Short mmCIF file of C-alpha atoms in Angstrom, two decimals:
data_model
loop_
_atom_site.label_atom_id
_atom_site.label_comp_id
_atom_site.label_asym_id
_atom_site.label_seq_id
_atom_site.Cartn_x
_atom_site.Cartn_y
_atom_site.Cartn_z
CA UNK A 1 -109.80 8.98 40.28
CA UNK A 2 -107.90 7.88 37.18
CA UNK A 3 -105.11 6.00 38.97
CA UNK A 4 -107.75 4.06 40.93
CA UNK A 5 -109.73 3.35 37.45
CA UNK A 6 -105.88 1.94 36.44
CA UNK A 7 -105.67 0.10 39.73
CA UNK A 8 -109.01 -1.45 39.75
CA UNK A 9 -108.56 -2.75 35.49
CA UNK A 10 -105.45 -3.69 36.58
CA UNK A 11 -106.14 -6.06 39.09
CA UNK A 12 -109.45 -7.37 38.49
CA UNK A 13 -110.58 -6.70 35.11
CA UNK A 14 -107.84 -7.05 32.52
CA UNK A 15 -105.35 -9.61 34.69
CA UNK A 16 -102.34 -9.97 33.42
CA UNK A 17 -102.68 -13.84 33.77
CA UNK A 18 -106.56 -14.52 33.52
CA UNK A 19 -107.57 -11.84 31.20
CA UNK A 20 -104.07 -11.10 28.89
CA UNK A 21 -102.49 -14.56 29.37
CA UNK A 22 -99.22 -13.24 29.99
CA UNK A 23 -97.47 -14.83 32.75
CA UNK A 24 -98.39 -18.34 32.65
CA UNK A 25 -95.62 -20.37 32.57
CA UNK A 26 -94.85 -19.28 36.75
CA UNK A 27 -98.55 -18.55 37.04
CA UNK A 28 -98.68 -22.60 36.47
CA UNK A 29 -95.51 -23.74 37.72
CA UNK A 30 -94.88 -21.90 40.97
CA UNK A 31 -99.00 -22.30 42.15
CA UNK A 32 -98.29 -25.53 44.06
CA UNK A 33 -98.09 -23.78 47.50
CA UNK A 34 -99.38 -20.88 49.11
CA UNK A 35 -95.78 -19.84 50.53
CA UNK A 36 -94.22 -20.05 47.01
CA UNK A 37 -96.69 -18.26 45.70
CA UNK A 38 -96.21 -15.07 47.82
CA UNK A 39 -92.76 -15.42 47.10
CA UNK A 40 -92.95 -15.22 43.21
CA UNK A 41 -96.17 -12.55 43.84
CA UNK A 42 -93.32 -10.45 45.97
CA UNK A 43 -90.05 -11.10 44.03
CA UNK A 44 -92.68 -10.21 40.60
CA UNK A 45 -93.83 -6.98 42.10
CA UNK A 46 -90.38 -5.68 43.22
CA UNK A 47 -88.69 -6.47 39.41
CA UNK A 48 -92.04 -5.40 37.70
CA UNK A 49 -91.84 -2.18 39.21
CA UNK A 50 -88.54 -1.46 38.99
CA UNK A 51 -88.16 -2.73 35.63
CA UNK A 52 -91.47 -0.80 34.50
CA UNK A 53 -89.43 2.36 35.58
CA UNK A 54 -86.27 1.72 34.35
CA UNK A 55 -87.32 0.68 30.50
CA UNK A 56 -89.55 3.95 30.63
CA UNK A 57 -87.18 6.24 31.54
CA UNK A 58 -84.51 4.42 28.97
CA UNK A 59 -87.48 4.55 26.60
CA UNK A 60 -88.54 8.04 26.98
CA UNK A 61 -84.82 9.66 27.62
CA UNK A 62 -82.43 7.11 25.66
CA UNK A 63 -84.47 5.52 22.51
CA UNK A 64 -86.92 7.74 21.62
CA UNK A 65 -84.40 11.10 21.67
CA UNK A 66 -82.26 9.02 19.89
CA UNK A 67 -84.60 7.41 16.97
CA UNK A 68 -83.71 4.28 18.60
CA UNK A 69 -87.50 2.92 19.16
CA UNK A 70 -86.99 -0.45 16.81
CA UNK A 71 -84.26 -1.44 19.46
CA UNK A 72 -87.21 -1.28 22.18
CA UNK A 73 -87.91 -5.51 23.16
CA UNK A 74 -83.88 -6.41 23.36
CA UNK A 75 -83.13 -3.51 25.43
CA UNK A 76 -86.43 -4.29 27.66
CA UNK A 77 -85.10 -7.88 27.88
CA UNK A 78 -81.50 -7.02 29.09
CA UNK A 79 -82.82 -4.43 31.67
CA UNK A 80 -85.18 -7.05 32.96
CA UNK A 81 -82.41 -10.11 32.67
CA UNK A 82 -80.19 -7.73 34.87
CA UNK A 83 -83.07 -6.47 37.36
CA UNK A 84 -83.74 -9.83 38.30
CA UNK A 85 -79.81 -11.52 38.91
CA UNK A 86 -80.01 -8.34 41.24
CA UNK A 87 -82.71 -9.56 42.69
CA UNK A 88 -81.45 -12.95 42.66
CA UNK A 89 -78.38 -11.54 44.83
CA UNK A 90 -80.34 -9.65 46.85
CA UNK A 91 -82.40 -12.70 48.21
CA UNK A 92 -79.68 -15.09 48.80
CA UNK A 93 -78.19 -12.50 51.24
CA UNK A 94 -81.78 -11.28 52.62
CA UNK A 95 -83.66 -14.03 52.54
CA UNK A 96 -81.58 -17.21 52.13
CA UNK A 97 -85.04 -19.74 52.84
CA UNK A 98 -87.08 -17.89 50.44
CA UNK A 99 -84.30 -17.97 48.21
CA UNK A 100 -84.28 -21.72 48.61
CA UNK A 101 -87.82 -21.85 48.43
CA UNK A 102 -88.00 -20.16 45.03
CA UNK A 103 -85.07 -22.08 43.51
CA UNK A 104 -84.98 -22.57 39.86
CA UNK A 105 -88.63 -20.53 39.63
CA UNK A 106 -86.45 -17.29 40.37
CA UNK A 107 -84.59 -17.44 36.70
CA UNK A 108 -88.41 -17.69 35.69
CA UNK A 109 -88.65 -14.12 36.28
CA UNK A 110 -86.26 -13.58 33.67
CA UNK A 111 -88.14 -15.10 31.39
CA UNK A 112 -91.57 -13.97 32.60
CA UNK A 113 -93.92 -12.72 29.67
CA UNK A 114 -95.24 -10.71 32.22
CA UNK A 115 -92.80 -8.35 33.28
CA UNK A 116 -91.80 -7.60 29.42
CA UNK A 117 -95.82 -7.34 28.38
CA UNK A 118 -96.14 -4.72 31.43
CA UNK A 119 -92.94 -2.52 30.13
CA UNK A 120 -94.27 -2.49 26.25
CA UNK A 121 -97.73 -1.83 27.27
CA UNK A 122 -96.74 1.08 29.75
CA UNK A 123 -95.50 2.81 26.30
CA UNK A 124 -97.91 1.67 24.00
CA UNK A 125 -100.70 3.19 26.62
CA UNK A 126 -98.97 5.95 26.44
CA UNK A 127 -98.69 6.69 29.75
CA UNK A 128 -96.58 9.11 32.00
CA UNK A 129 -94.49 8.06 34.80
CA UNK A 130 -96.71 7.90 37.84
CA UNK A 131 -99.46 6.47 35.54
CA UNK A 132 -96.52 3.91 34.81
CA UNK A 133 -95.71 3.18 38.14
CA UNK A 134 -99.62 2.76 39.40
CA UNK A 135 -99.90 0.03 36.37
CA UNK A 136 -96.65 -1.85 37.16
CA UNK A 137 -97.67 -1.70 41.00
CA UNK A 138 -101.42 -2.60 40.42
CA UNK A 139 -100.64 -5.63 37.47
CA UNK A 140 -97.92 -7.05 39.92
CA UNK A 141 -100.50 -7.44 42.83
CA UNK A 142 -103.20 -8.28 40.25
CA UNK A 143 -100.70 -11.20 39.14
CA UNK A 144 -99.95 -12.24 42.55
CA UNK A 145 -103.40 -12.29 43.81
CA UNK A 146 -104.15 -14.52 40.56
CA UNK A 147 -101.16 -16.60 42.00
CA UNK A 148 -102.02 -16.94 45.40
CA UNK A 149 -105.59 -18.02 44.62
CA UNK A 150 -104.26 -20.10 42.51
CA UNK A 151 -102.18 -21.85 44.54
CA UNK A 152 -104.97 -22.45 47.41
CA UNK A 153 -106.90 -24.01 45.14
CA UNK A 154 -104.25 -26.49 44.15
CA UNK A 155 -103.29 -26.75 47.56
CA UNK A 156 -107.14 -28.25 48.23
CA UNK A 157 -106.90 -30.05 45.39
CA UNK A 158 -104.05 -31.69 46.29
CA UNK A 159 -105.99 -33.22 49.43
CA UNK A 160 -109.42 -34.20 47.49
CA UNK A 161 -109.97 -37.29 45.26
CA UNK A 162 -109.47 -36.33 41.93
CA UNK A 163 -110.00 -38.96 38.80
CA UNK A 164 -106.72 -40.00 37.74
CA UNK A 165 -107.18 -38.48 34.14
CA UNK A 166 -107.77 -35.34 35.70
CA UNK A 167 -104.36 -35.39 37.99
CA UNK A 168 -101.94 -33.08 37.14
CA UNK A 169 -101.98 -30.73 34.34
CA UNK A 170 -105.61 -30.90 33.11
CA UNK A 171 -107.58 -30.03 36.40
CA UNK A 172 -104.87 -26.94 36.76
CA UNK A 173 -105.97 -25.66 33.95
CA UNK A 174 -109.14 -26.62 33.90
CA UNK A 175 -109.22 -24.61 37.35
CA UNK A 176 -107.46 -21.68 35.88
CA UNK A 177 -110.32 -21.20 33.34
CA UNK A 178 -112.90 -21.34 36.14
CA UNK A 179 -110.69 -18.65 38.20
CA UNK A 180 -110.52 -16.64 34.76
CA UNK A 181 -113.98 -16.93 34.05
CA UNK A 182 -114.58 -15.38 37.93
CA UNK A 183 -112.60 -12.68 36.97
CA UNK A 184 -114.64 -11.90 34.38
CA UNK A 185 -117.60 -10.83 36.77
CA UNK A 186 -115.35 -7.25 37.81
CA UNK A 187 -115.60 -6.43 33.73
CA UNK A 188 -118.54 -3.98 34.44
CA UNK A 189 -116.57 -2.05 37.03
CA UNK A 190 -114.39 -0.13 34.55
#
Protein backbone atom coordinates (compact mmCIF):
# COMPACT_ATOMS: atom_id res chain seq x y z
CA UNK A 1 0.00 0.00 0.00
CA UNK A 2 2.71 2.56 0.73
CA UNK A 3 4.45 2.39 -2.66
CA UNK A 4 1.08 2.95 -4.36
CA UNK A 5 0.37 6.03 -1.80
CA UNK A 6 4.13 7.17 -3.35
CA UNK A 7 2.95 6.37 -6.86
CA UNK A 8 -0.35 8.01 -6.75
CA UNK A 9 1.39 11.67 -4.88
CA UNK A 10 3.79 11.22 -7.29
CA UNK A 11 1.99 11.45 -10.30
CA UNK A 12 -1.04 13.30 -9.63
CA UNK A 13 -0.83 15.16 -6.53
CA UNK A 14 2.57 16.71 -5.94
CA UNK A 15 3.82 16.84 -9.93
CA UNK A 16 7.02 17.49 -10.32
CA UNK A 17 6.11 20.20 -12.98
CA UNK A 18 2.51 21.44 -11.94
CA UNK A 19 2.70 21.09 -8.28
CA UNK A 20 6.85 21.53 -7.42
CA UNK A 21 7.73 23.57 -10.54
CA UNK A 22 10.71 21.71 -11.21
CA UNK A 23 11.18 20.84 -14.70
CA UNK A 24 9.94 23.66 -16.63
CA UNK A 25 12.29 24.81 -18.85
CA UNK A 26 11.69 21.17 -21.21
CA UNK A 27 8.24 20.97 -19.67
CA UNK A 28 7.82 24.38 -21.90
CA UNK A 29 10.19 23.96 -24.57
CA UNK A 30 9.87 20.38 -25.77
CA UNK A 31 5.57 20.51 -25.43
CA UNK A 32 5.19 21.57 -29.07
CA UNK A 33 4.38 18.00 -30.31
CA UNK A 34 2.98 14.98 -29.06
CA UNK A 35 5.96 12.76 -30.56
CA UNK A 36 8.61 14.97 -28.85
CA UNK A 37 6.99 14.86 -25.96
CA UNK A 38 7.08 11.03 -25.46
CA UNK A 39 10.49 11.25 -26.37
CA UNK A 40 11.69 13.67 -23.56
CA UNK A 41 8.81 11.73 -21.13
CA UNK A 42 10.97 8.36 -22.16
CA UNK A 43 14.60 9.63 -22.39
CA UNK A 44 13.47 11.59 -18.60
CA UNK A 45 12.27 8.37 -17.10
CA UNK A 46 15.24 6.17 -18.18
CA UNK A 47 18.04 8.99 -16.70
CA UNK A 48 15.66 9.79 -13.70
CA UNK A 49 15.71 6.39 -12.68
CA UNK A 50 18.94 5.51 -13.17
CA UNK A 51 20.31 8.58 -11.87
CA UNK A 52 17.86 8.36 -8.72
CA UNK A 53 19.76 5.01 -8.07
CA UNK A 54 23.05 5.83 -8.73
CA UNK A 55 23.29 9.26 -6.46
CA UNK A 56 21.57 7.07 -3.65
CA UNK A 57 23.74 4.42 -3.56
CA UNK A 58 26.89 7.06 -3.93
CA UNK A 59 24.97 8.94 -1.24
CA UNK A 60 24.28 6.24 1.16
CA UNK A 61 27.71 4.08 0.53
CA UNK A 62 30.30 6.90 -0.63
CA UNK A 63 29.31 10.43 1.14
CA UNK A 64 27.62 9.71 4.02
CA UNK A 65 30.35 6.81 5.34
CA UNK A 66 32.71 9.21 4.46
CA UNK A 67 31.35 12.65 6.16
CA UNK A 68 31.23 13.79 2.71
CA UNK A 69 27.34 14.99 2.72
CA UNK A 70 28.23 18.96 1.93
CA UNK A 71 29.72 17.58 -1.44
CA UNK A 72 26.05 16.12 -2.17
CA UNK A 73 24.54 18.73 -5.36
CA UNK A 74 28.12 18.68 -7.46
CA UNK A 75 28.44 15.07 -7.20
CA UNK A 76 24.50 14.68 -8.10
CA UNK A 77 25.23 17.02 -11.06
CA UNK A 78 28.26 15.06 -12.53
CA UNK A 79 26.44 11.65 -12.12
CA UNK A 80 23.49 13.11 -13.91
CA UNK A 81 25.79 15.17 -16.66
CA UNK A 82 27.37 11.63 -17.34
CA UNK A 83 23.98 9.50 -17.21
CA UNK A 84 22.63 11.49 -19.83
CA UNK A 85 25.86 11.78 -22.67
CA UNK A 86 25.24 7.92 -22.10
CA UNK A 87 22.08 8.29 -22.96
CA UNK A 88 22.85 10.64 -25.59
CA UNK A 89 25.13 7.73 -27.17
CA UNK A 90 22.83 5.30 -26.63
CA UNK A 91 20.07 6.99 -28.85
CA UNK A 92 22.10 7.98 -31.74
CA UNK A 93 22.95 4.25 -32.18
CA UNK A 94 19.28 2.97 -31.10
CA UNK A 95 17.23 5.35 -32.22
CA UNK A 96 18.92 7.68 -34.73
CA UNK A 97 15.14 9.61 -35.70
CA UNK A 98 14.31 10.09 -32.17
CA UNK A 99 17.66 11.19 -31.66
CA UNK A 100 17.08 13.72 -34.40
CA UNK A 101 13.84 14.45 -33.17
CA UNK A 102 15.06 15.43 -29.70
CA UNK A 103 18.08 17.43 -30.92
CA UNK A 104 19.38 20.15 -28.81
CA UNK A 105 16.32 19.32 -26.08
CA UNK A 106 18.48 16.10 -25.19
CA UNK A 107 21.46 18.33 -23.45
CA UNK A 108 18.24 19.73 -21.64
CA UNK A 109 18.24 16.72 -19.61
CA UNK A 110 21.43 17.66 -18.30
CA UNK A 111 20.30 20.56 -17.12
CA UNK A 112 16.83 19.43 -16.04
CA UNK A 113 15.82 20.75 -12.45
CA UNK A 114 13.94 17.79 -12.40
CA UNK A 115 16.13 14.98 -12.39
CA UNK A 116 18.50 16.79 -9.64
CA UNK A 117 15.15 17.86 -7.41
CA UNK A 118 14.11 13.96 -7.64
CA UNK A 119 17.80 12.71 -6.40
CA UNK A 120 17.93 15.40 -3.31
CA UNK A 121 14.44 14.75 -2.40
CA UNK A 122 14.84 10.83 -2.50
CA UNK A 123 17.41 11.60 0.54
CA UNK A 124 15.83 14.30 2.17
CA UNK A 125 12.51 11.87 2.35
CA UNK A 126 14.52 9.67 3.68
CA UNK A 127 13.71 6.93 1.84
CA UNK A 128 15.19 3.36 1.20
CA UNK A 129 16.03 2.01 -2.10
CA UNK A 130 12.88 0.48 -3.50
CA UNK A 131 10.95 3.44 -1.95
CA UNK A 132 13.63 5.39 -4.13
CA UNK A 133 13.14 3.65 -7.13
CA UNK A 134 9.02 3.72 -6.93
CA UNK A 135 9.47 7.77 -6.58
CA UNK A 136 11.99 8.18 -9.45
CA UNK A 137 9.72 5.72 -11.60
CA UNK A 138 6.33 7.31 -10.52
CA UNK A 139 7.72 11.38 -10.78
CA UNK A 140 9.22 10.45 -14.29
CA UNK A 141 5.76 9.22 -15.64
CA UNK A 142 4.05 11.92 -13.53
CA UNK A 143 6.40 14.45 -15.54
CA UNK A 144 5.78 12.89 -18.78
CA UNK A 145 2.13 12.62 -18.49
CA UNK A 146 2.30 16.50 -17.51
CA UNK A 147 4.32 16.68 -20.86
CA UNK A 148 2.30 14.85 -23.08
CA UNK A 149 -0.88 16.68 -22.05
CA UNK A 150 0.84 19.41 -22.44
CA UNK A 151 1.85 19.09 -25.67
CA UNK A 152 -1.82 18.08 -27.06
CA UNK A 153 -3.01 21.00 -25.89
CA UNK A 154 -0.50 23.10 -27.74
CA UNK A 155 -0.83 20.94 -30.55
CA UNK A 156 -4.83 22.18 -30.68
CA UNK A 157 -3.83 25.34 -30.02
CA UNK A 158 -1.70 25.56 -32.67
CA UNK A 159 -4.78 24.94 -35.13
CA UNK A 160 -7.42 27.43 -33.31
CA UNK A 161 -7.52 31.27 -33.64
CA UNK A 162 -5.78 32.65 -30.93
CA UNK A 163 -5.50 36.72 -30.36
CA UNK A 164 -2.21 37.70 -31.44
CA UNK A 165 -1.19 38.98 -27.86
CA UNK A 166 -1.91 35.72 -26.66
CA UNK A 167 0.46 33.76 -29.40
CA UNK A 168 3.28 32.24 -28.13
CA UNK A 169 4.51 32.31 -24.68
CA UNK A 170 1.54 33.77 -22.73
CA UNK A 171 -1.33 31.28 -23.71
CA UNK A 172 1.44 28.34 -22.84
CA UNK A 173 1.55 29.38 -19.73
CA UNK A 174 -1.50 30.59 -19.26
CA UNK A 175 -2.52 26.85 -20.24
CA UNK A 176 -0.02 25.37 -17.93
CA UNK A 177 -1.73 27.09 -14.93
CA UNK A 178 -5.13 25.74 -16.04
CA UNK A 179 -3.46 22.07 -16.41
CA UNK A 180 -1.86 22.79 -12.83
CA UNK A 181 -4.86 23.98 -11.37
CA UNK A 182 -6.59 20.38 -12.76
CA UNK A 183 -4.09 18.70 -11.02
CA UNK A 184 -4.98 20.11 -8.07
CA UNK A 185 -8.44 18.19 -7.98
CA UNK A 186 -6.27 14.51 -7.09
CA UNK A 187 -4.99 16.59 -3.72
CA UNK A 188 -7.67 14.74 -1.60
CA UNK A 189 -6.50 11.33 -2.75
CA UNK A 190 -3.38 11.19 -0.55
Amino acid sequence: MEYIIIFIAAVFVNNIVLSQFLGICPFLGVSKKIDTALGMGTAVTFVLTIATIVTFLIQKHVLDVFGLGYLQTIVFILIIAALVQMVEIVLKKASPALYQALGVFLPLITTNCAILGVAILVIQKEYNLTQSIVYAVSTAIGFALALVIFAGIREQLARTNVPAAMQGAPIALITAGLLAMAFMGFSGIV
